Short mmCIF file of C-alpha atoms in Angstrom, two decimals:
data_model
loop_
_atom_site.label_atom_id
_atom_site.label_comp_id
_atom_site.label_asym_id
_atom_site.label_seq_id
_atom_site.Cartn_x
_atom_site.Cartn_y
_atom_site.Cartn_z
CA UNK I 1 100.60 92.29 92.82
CA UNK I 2 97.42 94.10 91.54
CA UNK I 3 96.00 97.31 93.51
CA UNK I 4 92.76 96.60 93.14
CA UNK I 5 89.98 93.67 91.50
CA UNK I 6 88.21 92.70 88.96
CA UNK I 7 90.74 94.23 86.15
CA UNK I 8 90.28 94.09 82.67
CA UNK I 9 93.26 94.66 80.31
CA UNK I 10 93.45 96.39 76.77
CA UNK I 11 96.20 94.98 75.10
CA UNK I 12 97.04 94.48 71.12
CA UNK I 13 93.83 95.33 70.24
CA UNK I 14 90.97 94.25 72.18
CA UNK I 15 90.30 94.08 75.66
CA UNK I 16 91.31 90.85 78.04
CA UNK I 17 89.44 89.61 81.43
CA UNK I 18 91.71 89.64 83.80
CA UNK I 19 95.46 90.80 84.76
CA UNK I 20 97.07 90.10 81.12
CA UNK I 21 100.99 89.87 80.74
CA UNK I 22 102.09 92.87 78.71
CA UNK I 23 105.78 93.07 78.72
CA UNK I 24 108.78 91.06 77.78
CA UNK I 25 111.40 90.55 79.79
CA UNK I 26 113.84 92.10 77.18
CA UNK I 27 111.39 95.26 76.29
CA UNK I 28 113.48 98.33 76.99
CA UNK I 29 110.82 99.56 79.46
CA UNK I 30 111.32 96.06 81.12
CA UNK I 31 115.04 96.90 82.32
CA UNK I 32 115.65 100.43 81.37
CA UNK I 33 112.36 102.23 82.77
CA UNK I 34 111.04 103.97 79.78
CA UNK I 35 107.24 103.47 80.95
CA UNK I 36 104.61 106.12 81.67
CA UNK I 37 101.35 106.00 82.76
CA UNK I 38 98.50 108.61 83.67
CA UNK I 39 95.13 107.54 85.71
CA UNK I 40 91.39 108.58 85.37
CA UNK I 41 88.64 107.82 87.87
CA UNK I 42 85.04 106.09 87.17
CA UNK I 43 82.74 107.11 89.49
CA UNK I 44 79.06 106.66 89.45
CA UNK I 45 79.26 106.60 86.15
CA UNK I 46 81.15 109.16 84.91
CA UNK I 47 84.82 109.55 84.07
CA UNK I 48 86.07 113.49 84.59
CA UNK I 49 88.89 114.80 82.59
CA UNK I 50 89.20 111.70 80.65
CA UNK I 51 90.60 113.55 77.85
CA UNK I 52 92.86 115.59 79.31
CA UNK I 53 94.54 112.15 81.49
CA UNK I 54 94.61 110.93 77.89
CA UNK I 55 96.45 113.56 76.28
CA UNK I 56 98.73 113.50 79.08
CA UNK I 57 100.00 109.98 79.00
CA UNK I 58 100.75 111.02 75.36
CA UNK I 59 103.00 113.77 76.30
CA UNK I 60 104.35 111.90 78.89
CA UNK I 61 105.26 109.12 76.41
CA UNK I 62 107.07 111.99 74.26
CA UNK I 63 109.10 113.30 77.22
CA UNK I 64 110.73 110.23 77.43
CA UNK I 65 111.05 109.27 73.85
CA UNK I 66 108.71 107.16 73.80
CA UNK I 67 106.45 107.56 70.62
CA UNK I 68 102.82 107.54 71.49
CA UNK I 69 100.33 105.12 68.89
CA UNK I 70 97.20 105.75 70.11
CA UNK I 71 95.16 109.13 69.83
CA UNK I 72 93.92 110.93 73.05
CA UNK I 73 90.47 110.97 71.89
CA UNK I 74 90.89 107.13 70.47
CA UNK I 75 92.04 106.22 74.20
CA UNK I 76 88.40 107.97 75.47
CA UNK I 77 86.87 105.47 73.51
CA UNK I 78 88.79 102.19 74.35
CA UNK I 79 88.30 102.79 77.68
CA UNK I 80 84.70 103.59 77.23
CA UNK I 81 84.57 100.51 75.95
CA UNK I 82 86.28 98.84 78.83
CA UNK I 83 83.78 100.30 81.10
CA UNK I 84 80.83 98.50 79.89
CA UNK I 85 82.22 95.28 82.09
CA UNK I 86 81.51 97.91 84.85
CA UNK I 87 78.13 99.01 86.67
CA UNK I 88 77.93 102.22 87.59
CA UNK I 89 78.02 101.99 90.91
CA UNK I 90 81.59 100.38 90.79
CA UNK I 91 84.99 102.76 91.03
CA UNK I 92 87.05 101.96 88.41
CA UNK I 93 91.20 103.29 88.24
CA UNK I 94 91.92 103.93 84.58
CA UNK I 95 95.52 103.59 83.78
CA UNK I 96 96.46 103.93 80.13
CA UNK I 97 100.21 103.06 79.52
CA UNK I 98 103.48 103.48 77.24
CA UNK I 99 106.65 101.57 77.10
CA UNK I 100 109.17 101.53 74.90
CA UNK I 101 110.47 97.99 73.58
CA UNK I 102 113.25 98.25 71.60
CA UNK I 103 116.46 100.66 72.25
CA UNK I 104 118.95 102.06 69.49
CA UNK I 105 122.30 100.72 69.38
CA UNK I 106 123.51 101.70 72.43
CA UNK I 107 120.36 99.96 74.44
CA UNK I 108 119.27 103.16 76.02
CA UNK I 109 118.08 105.30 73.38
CA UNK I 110 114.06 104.17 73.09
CA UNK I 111 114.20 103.66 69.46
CA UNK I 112 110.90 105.58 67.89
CA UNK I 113 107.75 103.83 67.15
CA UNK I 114 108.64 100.72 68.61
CA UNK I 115 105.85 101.45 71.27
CA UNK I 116 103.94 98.68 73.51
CA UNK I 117 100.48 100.27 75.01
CA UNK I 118 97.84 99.14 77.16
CA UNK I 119 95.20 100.05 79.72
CA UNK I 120 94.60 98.42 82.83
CA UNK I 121 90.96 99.07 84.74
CA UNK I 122 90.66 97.96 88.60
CA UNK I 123 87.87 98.24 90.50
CA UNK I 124 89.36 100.02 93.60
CA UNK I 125 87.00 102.01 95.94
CA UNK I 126 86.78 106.06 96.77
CA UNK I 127 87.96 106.65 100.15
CA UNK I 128 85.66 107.52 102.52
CA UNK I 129 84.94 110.89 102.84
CA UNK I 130 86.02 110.14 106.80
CA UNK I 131 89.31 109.38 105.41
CA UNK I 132 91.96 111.78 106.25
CA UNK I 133 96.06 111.61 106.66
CA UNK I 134 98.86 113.31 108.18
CA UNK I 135 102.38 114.60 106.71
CA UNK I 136 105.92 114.54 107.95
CA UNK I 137 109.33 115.59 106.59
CA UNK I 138 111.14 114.06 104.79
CA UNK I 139 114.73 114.47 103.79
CA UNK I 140 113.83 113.35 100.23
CA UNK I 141 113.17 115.60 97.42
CA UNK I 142 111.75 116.57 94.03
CA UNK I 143 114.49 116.67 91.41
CA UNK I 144 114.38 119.36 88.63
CA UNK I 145 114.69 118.75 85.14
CA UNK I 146 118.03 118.48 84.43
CA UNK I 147 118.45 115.20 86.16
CA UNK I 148 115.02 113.73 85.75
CA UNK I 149 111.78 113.09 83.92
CA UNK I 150 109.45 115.28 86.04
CA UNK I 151 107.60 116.91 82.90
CA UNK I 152 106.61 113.59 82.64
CA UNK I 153 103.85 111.04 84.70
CA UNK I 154 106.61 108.10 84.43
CA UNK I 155 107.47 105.04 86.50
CA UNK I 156 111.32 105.54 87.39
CA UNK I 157 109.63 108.72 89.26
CA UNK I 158 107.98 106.97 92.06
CA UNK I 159 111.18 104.89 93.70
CA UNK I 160 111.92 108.61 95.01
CA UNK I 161 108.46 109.06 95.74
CA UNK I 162 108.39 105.64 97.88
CA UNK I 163 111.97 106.14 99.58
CA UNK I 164 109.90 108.96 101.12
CA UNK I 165 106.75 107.17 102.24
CA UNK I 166 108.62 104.46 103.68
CA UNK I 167 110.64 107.17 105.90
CA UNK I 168 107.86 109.34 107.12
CA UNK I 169 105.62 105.73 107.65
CA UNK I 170 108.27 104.89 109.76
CA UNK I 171 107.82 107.89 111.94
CA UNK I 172 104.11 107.36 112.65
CA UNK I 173 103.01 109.65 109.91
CA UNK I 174 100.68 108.42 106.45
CA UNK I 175 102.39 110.81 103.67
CA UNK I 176 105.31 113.01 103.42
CA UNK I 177 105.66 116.92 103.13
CA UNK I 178 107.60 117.16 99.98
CA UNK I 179 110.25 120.04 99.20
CA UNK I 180 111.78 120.75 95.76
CA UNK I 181 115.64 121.38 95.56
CA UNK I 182 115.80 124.58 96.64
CA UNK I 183 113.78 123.62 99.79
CA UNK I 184 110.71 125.34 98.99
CA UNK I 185 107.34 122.87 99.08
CA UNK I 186 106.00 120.99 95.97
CA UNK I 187 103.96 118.40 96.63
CA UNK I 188 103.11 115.65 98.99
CA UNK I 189 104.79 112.20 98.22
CA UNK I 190 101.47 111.17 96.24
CA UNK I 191 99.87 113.89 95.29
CA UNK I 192 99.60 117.82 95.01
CA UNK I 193 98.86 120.38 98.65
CA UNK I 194 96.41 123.22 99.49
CA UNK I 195 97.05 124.73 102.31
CA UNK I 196 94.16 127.28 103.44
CA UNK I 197 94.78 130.46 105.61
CA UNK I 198 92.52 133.23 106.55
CA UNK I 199 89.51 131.70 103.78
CA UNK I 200 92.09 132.35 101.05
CA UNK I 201 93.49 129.04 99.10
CA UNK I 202 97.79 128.72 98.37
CA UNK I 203 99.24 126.03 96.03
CA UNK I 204 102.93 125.33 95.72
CA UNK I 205 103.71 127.52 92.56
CA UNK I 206 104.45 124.83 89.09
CA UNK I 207 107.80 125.47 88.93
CA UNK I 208 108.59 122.34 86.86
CA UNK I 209 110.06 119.91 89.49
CA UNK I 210 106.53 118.12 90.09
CA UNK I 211 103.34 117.28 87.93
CA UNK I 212 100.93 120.54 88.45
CA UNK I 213 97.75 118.09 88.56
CA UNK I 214 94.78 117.61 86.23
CA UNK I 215 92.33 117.54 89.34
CA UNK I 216 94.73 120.46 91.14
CA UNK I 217 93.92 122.56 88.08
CA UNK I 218 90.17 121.39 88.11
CA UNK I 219 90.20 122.57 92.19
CA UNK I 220 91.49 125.96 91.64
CA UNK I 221 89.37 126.66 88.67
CA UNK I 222 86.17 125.36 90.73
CA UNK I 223 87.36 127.72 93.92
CA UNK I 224 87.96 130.66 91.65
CA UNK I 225 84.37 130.67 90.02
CA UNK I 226 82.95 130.24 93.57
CA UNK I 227 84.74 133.50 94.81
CA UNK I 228 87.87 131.76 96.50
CA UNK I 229 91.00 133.71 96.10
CA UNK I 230 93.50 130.84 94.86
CA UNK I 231 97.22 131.87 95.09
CA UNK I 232 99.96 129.75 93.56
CA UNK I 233 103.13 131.04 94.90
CA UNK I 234 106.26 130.03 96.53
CA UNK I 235 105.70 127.84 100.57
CA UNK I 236 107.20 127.16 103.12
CA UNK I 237 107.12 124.38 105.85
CA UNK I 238 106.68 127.40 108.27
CA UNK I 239 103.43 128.75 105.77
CA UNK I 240 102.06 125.35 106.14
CA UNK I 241 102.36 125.10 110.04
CA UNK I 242 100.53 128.12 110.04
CA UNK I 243 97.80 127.34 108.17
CA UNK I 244 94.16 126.79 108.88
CA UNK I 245 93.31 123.79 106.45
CA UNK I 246 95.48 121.45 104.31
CA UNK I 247 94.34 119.27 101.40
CA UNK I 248 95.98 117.07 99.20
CA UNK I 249 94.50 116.69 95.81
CA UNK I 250 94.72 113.80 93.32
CA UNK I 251 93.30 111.51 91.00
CA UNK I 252 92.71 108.54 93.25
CA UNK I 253 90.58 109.65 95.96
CA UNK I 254 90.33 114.11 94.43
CA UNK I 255 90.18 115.85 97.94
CA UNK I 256 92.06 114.36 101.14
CA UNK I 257 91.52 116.47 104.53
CA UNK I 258 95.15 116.17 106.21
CA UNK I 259 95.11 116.28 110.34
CA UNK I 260 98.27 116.66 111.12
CA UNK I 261 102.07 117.96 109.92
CA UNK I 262 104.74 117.02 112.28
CA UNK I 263 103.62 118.45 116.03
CA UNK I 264 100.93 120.77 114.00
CA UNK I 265 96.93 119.59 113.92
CA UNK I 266 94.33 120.31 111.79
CA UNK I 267 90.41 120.43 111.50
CA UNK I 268 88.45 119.27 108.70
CA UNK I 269 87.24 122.78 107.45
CA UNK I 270 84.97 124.29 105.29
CA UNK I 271 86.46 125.24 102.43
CA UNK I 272 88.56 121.60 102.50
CA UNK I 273 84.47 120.48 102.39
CA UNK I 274 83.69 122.79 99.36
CA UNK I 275 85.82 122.10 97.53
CA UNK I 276 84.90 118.34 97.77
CA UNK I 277 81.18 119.50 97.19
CA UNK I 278 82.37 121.78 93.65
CA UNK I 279 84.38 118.96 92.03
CA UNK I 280 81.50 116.21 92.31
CA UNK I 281 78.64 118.72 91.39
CA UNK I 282 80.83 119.74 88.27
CA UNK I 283 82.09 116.00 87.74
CA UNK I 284 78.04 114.89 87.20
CA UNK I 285 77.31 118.44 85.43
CA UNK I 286 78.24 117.05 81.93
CA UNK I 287 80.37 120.41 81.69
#
């Protein structure tokens, strides 16, 4: 089932109306989960950090061994492309894709340049800037990279990612708090946390077990140049129940206010609200 409408797919060459069938049923990223994907946001006409989502998917495709076909700054254009079905005052999802099709002779092995690609565009709104969550634990967590993909944006990822949605949901809360293997926070279950304490920003430290985010990196870099001390360093569950504001940050929606971890609450603050403000004004800055 689709996420969103009115989806247009780029697929052996030229773009399709529609949802388009991509993938055999024998492809190796059919039954052995060598697919990887990246998303970009149109908004009001403009697409930030299309590149660097572009370039992405590409090294995800190689962390997997999946060899990428299609240039970074090629993909900018196909999609630019794709966009003209678009006005500007639709939201568009952008999600370029790799999977490998044929395996080496043991099956599991993606063999090189045997590559299927496309891009899928839905029209699926912005949140509201009302729109807010709240976390809970979960007894899930990040692996490292000895026993998975996570230098990579890749499917097999998110089962893990929905076992702990579906337990947290189950408790009353929207997202999960999510710790790496040593117990120490990384992300939430769908994308990266701030937490804010004393008017001075923290960030789980990139210590390889989750994907340090395009728009995270865009946040801290927007903070920073505003006079916001940004600290990425090692958290706790206890750091976060102390803390004054939490975000989460990611493509879809950029900023999320969260409410609420476990029995702790929340207010929408102000620099949760800035940093909103910084990454639109610099999104429609042409920077």
């Amino acid at each position: 089932m689709a996420t969103g409408k009115n989806i247009h797919t780029y697929f052996n060459g030229t773009w399709h109306n529609g949802d388009v069938a991509v993938m055999n049923a024998a492809d190796h990223g059919a039954w052995l989960g060598s697919g990887v994907f990246d998303g970009a946001r149109y908004v009001n006409g403009v697409a930030p950090d299309l590149l660097a989502h572009c370039e992405r998917v590409n090294r995800s495709a190689e962390a997997l061994m999946v060899t990428p076909t299609v240039s970074a700054e090629d993909m900018v254009q196909i999609v630019w492309d794709g966009l003209r079905a678009y006005s500007k005052d639709t939201a568009v999802y952008i999600r370029p894709m790799y999977w490998a099709i044929d395996g080496d002779m043991t099956a599991i092995v993606p063999q090189a340049g045997k590559t299927g690609f496309a891009i899928c565009l839905e029209e699926i709104p912005m949140a509201p800037e009302t729109a807010s969550v709240t976390l809970g634990k979960t007894q899930f967590r990040r692996p490292v990279l000895e026993s998975a993909v996570v230098n990579a944006k890749a499917g097999c990822l998110y089962p893990n990612n929905a076992r702990m949605l579906a337990e947290v949901r189950a408790r009353g809360f929207q997202n999960a708090l999510v710790t790496d293997a040593m117990g120490n926070i990384a992300e939430s279950a769908t994308a990266n946390v701030f937490m804010v304490k004393d008017g001075e920003v923290f960030t789980p430290i990139a210590n390889g077990t989750f994907l340090a985010g395009i728009t995270r990196a865009r946040h801290m870099t927007n903070l920073r140049a505003d006079g916001t001390k940004v600290h990425e360093t090692v958290l706790s569950f206890a750091d976060f129940e102390a803390a004054d504001e939490v975000f989460l940050s990611g493509n879809m929606n950029k900023v999320t206010p969260v409410i609420g971890f476990e029995d702790t609450s929340y207010q929408v603050g102000p620099v949760t609200r800035r940093v909103r403000e910084m990454y639109w004004d610099w999104a429609h800055s042409g920077k």
